[in-house]
Coordinates of C-alpha atoms in Angstrom, one line a residue:
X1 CA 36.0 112.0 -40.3
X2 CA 33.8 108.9 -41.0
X3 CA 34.9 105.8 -39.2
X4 CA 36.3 103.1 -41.3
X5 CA 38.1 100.9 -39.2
X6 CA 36.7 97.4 -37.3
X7 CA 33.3 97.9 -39.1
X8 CA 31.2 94.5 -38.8
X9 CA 26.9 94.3 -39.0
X10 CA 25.4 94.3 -36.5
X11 CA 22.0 92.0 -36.1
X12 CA 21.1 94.2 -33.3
X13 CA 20.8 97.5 -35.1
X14 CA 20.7 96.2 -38.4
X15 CA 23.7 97.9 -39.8
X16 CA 27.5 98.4 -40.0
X17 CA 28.9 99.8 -37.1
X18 CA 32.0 100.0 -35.3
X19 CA 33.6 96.9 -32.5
X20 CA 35.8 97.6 -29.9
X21 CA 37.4 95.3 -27.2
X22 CA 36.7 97.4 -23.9
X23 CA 34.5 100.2 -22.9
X24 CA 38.1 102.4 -22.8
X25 CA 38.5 102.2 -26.3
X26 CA 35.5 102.9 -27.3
X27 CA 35.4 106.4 -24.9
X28 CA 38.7 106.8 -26.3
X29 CA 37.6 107.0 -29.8
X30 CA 35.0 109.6 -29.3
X31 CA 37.1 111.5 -26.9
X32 CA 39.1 111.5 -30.1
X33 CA 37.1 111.4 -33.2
X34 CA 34.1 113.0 -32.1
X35 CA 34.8 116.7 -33.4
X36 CA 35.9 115.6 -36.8
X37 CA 32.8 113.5 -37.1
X38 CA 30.7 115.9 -36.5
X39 CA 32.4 118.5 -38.8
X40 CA 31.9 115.9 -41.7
X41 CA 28.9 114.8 -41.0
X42 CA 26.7 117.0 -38.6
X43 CA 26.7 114.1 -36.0
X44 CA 29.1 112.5 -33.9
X45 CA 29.0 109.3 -31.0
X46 CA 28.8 110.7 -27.9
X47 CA 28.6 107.5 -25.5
X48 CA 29.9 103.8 -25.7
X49 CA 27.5 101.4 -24.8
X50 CA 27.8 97.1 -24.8
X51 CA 25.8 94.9 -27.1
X52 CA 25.3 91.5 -26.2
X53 CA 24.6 90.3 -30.1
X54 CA 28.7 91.5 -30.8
X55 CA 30.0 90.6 -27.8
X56 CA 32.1 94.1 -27.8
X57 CA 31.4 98.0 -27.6
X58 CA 30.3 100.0 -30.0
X59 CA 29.5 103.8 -30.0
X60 CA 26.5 105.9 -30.7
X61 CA 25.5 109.3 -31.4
X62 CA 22.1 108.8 -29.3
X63 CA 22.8 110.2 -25.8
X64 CA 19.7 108.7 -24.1
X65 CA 20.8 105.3 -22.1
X66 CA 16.6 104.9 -21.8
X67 CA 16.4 104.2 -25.6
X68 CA 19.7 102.1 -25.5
X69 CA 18.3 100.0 -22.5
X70 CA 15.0 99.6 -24.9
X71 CA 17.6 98.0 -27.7
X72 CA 19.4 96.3 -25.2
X73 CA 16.1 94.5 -24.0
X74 CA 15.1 94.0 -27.9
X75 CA 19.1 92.0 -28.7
X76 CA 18.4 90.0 -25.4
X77 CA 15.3 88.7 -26.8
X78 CA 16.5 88.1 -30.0
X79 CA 19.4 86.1 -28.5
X80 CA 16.9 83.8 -26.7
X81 CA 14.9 83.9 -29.8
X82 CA 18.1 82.5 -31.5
X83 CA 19.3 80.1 -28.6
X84 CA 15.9 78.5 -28.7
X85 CA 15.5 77.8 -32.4
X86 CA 19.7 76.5 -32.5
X87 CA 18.5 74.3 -29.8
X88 CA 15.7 73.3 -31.1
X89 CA 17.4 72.2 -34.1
X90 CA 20.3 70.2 -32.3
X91 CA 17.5 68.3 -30.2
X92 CA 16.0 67.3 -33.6
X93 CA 19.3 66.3 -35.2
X94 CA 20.0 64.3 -31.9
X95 CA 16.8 62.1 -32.5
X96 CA 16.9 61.5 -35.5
X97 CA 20.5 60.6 -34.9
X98 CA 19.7 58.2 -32.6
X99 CA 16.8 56.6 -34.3
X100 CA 18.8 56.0 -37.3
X101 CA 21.1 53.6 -35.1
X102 CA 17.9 52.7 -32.9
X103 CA 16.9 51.3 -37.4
X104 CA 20.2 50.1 -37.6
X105 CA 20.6 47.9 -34.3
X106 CA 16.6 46.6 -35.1
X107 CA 18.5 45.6 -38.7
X108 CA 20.9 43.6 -36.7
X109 CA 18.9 41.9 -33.6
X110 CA 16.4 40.4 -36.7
X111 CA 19.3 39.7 -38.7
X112 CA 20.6 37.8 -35.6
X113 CA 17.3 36.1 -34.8
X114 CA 16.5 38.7 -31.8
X115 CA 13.1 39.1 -32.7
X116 CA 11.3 40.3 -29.8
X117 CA 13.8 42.4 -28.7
X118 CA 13.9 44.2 -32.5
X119 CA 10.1 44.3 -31.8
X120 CA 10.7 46.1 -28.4
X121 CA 13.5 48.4 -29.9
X122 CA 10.8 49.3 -33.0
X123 CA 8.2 50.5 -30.1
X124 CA 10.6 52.6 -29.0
X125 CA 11.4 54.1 -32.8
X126 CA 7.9 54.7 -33.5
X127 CA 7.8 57.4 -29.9
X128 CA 10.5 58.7 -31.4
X129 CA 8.7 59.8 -34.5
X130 CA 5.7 60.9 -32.6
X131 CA 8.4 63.4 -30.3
X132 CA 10.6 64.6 -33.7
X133 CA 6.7 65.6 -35.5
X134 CA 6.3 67.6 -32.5
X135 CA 8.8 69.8 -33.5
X136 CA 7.6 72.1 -35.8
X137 CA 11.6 72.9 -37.0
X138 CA 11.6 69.2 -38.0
X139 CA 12.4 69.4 -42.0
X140 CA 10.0 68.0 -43.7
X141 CA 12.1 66.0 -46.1
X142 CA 14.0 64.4 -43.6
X143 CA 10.9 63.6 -41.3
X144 CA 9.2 62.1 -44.2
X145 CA 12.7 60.0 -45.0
X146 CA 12.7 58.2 -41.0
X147 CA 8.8 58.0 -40.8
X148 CA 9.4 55.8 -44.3
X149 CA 12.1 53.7 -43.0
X150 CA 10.2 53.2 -39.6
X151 CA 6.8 52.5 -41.4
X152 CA 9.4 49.5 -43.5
X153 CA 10.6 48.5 -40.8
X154 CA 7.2 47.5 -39.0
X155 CA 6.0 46.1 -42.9
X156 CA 9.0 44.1 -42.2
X157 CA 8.2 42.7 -38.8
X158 CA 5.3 42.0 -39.6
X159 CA 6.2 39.8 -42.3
X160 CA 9.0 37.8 -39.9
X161 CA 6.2 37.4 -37.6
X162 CA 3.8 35.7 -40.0
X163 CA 6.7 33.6 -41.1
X164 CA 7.6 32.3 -38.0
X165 CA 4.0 31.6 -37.1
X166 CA 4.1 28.7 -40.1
X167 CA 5.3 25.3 -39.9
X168 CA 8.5 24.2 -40.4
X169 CA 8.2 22.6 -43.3
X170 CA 6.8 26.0 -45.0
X171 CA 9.6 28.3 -43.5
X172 CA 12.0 25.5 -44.8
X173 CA 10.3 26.0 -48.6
X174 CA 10.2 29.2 -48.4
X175 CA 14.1 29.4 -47.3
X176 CA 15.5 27.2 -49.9
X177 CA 13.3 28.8 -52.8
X178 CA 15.7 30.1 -55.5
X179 CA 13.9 33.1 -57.2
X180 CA 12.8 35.1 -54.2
X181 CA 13.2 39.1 -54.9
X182 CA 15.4 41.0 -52.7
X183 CA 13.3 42.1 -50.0
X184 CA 11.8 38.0 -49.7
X185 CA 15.3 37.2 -49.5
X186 CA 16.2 39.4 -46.4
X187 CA 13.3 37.7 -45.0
X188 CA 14.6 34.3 -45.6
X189 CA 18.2 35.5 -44.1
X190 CA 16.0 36.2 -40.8
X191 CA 13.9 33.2 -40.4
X192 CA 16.9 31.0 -41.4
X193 CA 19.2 32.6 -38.7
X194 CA 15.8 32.7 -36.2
X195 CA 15.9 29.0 -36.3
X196 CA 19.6 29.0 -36.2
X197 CA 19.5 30.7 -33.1
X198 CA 16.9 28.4 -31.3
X199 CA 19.2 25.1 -32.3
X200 CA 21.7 27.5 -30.8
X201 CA 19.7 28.0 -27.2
X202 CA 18.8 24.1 -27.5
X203 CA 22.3 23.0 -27.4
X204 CA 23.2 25.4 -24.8
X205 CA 20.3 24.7 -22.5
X206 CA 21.4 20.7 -23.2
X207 CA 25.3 21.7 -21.8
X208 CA 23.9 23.8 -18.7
X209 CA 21.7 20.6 -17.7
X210 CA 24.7 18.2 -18.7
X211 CA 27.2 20.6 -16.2
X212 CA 24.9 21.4 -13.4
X213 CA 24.9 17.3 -12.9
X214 CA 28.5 17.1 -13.6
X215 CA 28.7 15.5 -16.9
X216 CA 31.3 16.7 -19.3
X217 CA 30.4 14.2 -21.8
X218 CA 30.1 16.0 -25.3
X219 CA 29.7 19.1 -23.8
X220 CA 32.7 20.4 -26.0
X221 CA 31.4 19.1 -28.9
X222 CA 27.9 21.1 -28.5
X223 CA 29.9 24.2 -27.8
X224 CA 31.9 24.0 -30.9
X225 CA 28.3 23.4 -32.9
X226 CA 27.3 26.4 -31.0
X227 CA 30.4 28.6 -32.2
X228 CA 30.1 27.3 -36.0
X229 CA 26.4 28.1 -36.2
X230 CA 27.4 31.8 -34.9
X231 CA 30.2 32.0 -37.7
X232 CA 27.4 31.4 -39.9
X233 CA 24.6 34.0 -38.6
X234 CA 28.0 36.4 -38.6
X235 CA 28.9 35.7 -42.4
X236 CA 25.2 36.0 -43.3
X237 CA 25.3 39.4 -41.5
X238 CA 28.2 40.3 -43.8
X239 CA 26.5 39.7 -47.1
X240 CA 24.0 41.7 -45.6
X241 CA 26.1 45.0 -44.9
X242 CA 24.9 44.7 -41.3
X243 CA 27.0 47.1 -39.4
X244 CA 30.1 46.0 -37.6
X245 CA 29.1 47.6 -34.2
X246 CA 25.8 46.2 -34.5
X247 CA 27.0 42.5 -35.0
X248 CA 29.3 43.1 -32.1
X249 CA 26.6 43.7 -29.6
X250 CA 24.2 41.3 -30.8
X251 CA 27.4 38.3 -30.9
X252 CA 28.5 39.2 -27.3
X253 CA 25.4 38.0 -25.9
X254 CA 26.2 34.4 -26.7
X255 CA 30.2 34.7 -27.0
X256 CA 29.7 35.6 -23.2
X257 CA 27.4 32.8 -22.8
X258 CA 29.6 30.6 -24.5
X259 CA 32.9 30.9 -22.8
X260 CA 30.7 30.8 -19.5
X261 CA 30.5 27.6 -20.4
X262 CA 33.8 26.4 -21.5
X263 CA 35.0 27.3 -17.9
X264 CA 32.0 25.2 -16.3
X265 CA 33.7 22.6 -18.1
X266 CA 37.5 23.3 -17.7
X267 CA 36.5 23.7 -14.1
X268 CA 34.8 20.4 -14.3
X269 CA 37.5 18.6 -16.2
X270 CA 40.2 20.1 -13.9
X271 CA 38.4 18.7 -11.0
X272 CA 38.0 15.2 -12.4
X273 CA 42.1 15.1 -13.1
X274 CA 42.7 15.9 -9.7
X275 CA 40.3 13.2 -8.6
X276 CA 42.0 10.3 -11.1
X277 CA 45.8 10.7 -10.8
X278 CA 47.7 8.6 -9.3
X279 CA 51.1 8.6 -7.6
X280 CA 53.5 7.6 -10.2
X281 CA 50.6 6.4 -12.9
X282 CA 52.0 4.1 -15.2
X283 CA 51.1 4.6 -18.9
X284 CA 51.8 2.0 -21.7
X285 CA 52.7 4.3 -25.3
X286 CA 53.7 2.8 -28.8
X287 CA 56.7 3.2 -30.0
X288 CA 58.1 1.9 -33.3
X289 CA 55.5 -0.8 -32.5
X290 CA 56.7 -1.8 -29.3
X291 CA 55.1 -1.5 -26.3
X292 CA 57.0 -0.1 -23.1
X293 CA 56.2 1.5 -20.1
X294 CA 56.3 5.0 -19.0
X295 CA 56.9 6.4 -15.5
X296 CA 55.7 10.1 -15.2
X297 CA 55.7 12.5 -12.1
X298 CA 52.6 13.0 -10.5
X299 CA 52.8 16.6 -10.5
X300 CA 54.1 17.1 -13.6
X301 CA 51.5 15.6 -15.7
X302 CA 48.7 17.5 -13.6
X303 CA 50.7 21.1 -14.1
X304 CA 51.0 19.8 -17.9
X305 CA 46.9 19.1 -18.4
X306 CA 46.1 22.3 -16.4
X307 CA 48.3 24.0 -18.8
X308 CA 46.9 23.0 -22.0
X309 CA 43.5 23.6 -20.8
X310 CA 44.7 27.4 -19.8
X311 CA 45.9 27.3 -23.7
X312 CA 42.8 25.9 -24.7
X313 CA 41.2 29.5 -23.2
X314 CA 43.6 31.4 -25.0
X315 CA 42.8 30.0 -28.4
X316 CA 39.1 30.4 -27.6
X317 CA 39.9 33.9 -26.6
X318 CA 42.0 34.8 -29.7
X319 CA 39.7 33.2 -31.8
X320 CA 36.7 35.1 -30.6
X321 CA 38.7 38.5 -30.8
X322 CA 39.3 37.4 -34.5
X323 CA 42.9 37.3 -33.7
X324 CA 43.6 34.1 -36.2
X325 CA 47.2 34.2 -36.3
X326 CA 47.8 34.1 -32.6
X327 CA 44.7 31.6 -32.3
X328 CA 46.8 29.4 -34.8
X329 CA 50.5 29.8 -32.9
X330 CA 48.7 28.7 -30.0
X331 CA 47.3 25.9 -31.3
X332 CA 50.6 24.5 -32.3
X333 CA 52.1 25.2 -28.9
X334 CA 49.1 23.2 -27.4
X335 CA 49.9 20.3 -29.8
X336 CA 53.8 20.6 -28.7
X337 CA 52.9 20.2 -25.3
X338 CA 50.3 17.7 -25.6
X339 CA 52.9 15.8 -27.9
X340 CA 55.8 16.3 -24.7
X341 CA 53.4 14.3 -22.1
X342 CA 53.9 11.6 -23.9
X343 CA 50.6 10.1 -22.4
X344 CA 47.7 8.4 -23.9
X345 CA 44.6 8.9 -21.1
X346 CA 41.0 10.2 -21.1
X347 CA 42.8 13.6 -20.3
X348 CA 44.6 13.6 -23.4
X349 CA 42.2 12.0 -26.1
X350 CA 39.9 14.8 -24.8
X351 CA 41.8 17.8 -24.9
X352 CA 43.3 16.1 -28.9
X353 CA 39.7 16.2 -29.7
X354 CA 39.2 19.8 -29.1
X355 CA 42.7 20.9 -30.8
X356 CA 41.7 19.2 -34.0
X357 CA 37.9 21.0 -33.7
X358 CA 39.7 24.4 -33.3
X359 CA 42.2 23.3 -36.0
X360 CA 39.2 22.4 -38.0
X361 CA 37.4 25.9 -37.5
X362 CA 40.6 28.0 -38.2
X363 CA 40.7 26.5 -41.5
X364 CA 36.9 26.7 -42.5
X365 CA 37.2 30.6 -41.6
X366 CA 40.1 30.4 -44.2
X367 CA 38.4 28.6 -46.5
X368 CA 41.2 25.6 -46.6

């Protein structure tokens, strides 16, 4: 009888045949089968035999193993054959995978006024086009698709480059200028945020010289320029669908930079308290208009300032992690505490001033 059960085609032979599991059940088959096959059709299987493109046994009326080795040796190069080009094609996927975020994280560092890294980064895209056109399994239309965004990319560079390299007053104009086209206006996003960023490294540069001599005078202040002039890149990069993980990694240079900082001066600050208490410090306070003194522990107003400067870290942490709710609850506890010292010192104005700057922030990110 003709076989008719676990029939599949084979790529090896070209044709339907039969799969088994083992090598048993394929002899026991023909040990079987064999004499009604021939009967019905003048032939019959006479050995098993394993092919490597099914993965299983199949059975044959050919009794010579020579010619099955000779098949055998023609499936295992059609295998490699197979193997090569399916890896072939997964190595080109891969790159252009990862040029496509290579494009996407040069979108970002320009957006965020990293222009010479972008520049660096777009090297680096344009050797990856030269290795994906050595491929000749490439796909033409999708080769054709990154070598156009690449080439766009440089056209844009190029433009940023020639921007910057005008004076200030012409990269102001050019900024402010109403009617510019959508690609003229990505441009002025760039150079804006380019310039935002140096005013950014200015004021930073200023705190690192103010704190390696010890001065903590407006040091807070410049960092909380520093932060709002960030928000602003950030929102800019919003309006300009730039990709969340891109803004991430660009922001986290100077988030790092900038709480780097605000321990330098915490550090600083925490030094100078120890250095200007005094053993049962008196402080004069108002209240209801009257004047009286007030006696404080020594210890307890020091644990006090060290822990509002602690909560100061918190709501600079919270903030940063765009956690705005906690940010906020810790910015009232801060103002609870500062409210229970009951003290009116440089300690106190100081760390008032930075509440109300955070306060302040919170509500321009909310738009109150």
């Amino acid at each position: 009888m003709k076989p008719t059960r676990n029939r599949i085609f084979c790529y090896g032979c070209r044709k339907q045949k039969m799969l088994f599991e083992t090598q048993a059940k394929a002899d026991n088959f023909i040990r079987y089968n064999s004499e009604g096959i021939l009967e019905e059709n003048g032939k019959a299987p006479v050995r098993s035999y394993y092919c490597e493109m099914c993965g299983g046994y199949h059975v044959t009326s050919n009794p010579s193993a020579e010619v099955g080795e000779r098949f055998n040796q023609r499936d295992r190069q059609l295998i490699h054959n197979i193997t090569a080009y399916q890896k072939e094609i997964e190595e080109v996927k891969a790159l252009s995978a990862l040029l496509s975020k290579r494009l996407e994280r040069i979108k970002a560092l320009l957006f965020f006024g990293q222009v010479d890294e972008a520049e660096d980064l777009l090297d680096i895209c344009n050797l990856d086009i030269e290795e994906i056109s050595s491929h000749p399994l490439r796909g033409t239309g999708k080769f054709t698709t990154l070598r156009g965004r690449v080439d766009k990319m440089y056209k844009l560079m190029a433009s940023v480059k020639d921007l910057l390299g005008k004076t200030e007053e012409e990269q102001a104009n050019y900024i402010s200028n109403p009617t510019l086209e959508k690609d003229d206006y990505t441009l002025g996003i760039i150079i804006s945020n380019v310039r935002t960023i140096r005013e950014i490294d200015a004021l930073l540069n200023e705190n690192e010289s103010s704190l390696a001599n010890c001065n903590t005078d407006d040091v807070s202040e410049r960092l909380f320029r520093c932060r709002e002039l960030l928000a602003n890149i950030q929102r800019a990069g919003k309006k300009a669908n730039i990709q969340r993980a891109g803004k991430k990694e660009v922001t986290a240079k100077y988030n790092t930079l900038f709480d780097e900082q605000q321990r330098k001066l915490n550090k600083l600050q925490a030094g100078k308290l120890s250095a200007t208490i005094k053993p049962k410090a008196e402080e004069r306070i108002t209240t209801d208009n009257k004047k009286a003194l007030q006696y404080f522990n020594e210890k307890e107003y020091k644990s006090a300032i060290l822990s509002l400067i602690e909560r100061l870290e918190i709501i600079q942490k919270t903030f940063n992690d765009g956690d705005y709710d906690t940010c906020e609850t810790a910015l009232e506890i801060a103002y609870y505490m500062l409210d229970e010292i009951q003290a009116n010192d440089d300690n106190t104005t100081l760390i008032k001033r930075q509440l109300d700057q955070w306060t302040e922030r919170i509500n321009s990110m909310k738009g109150i």
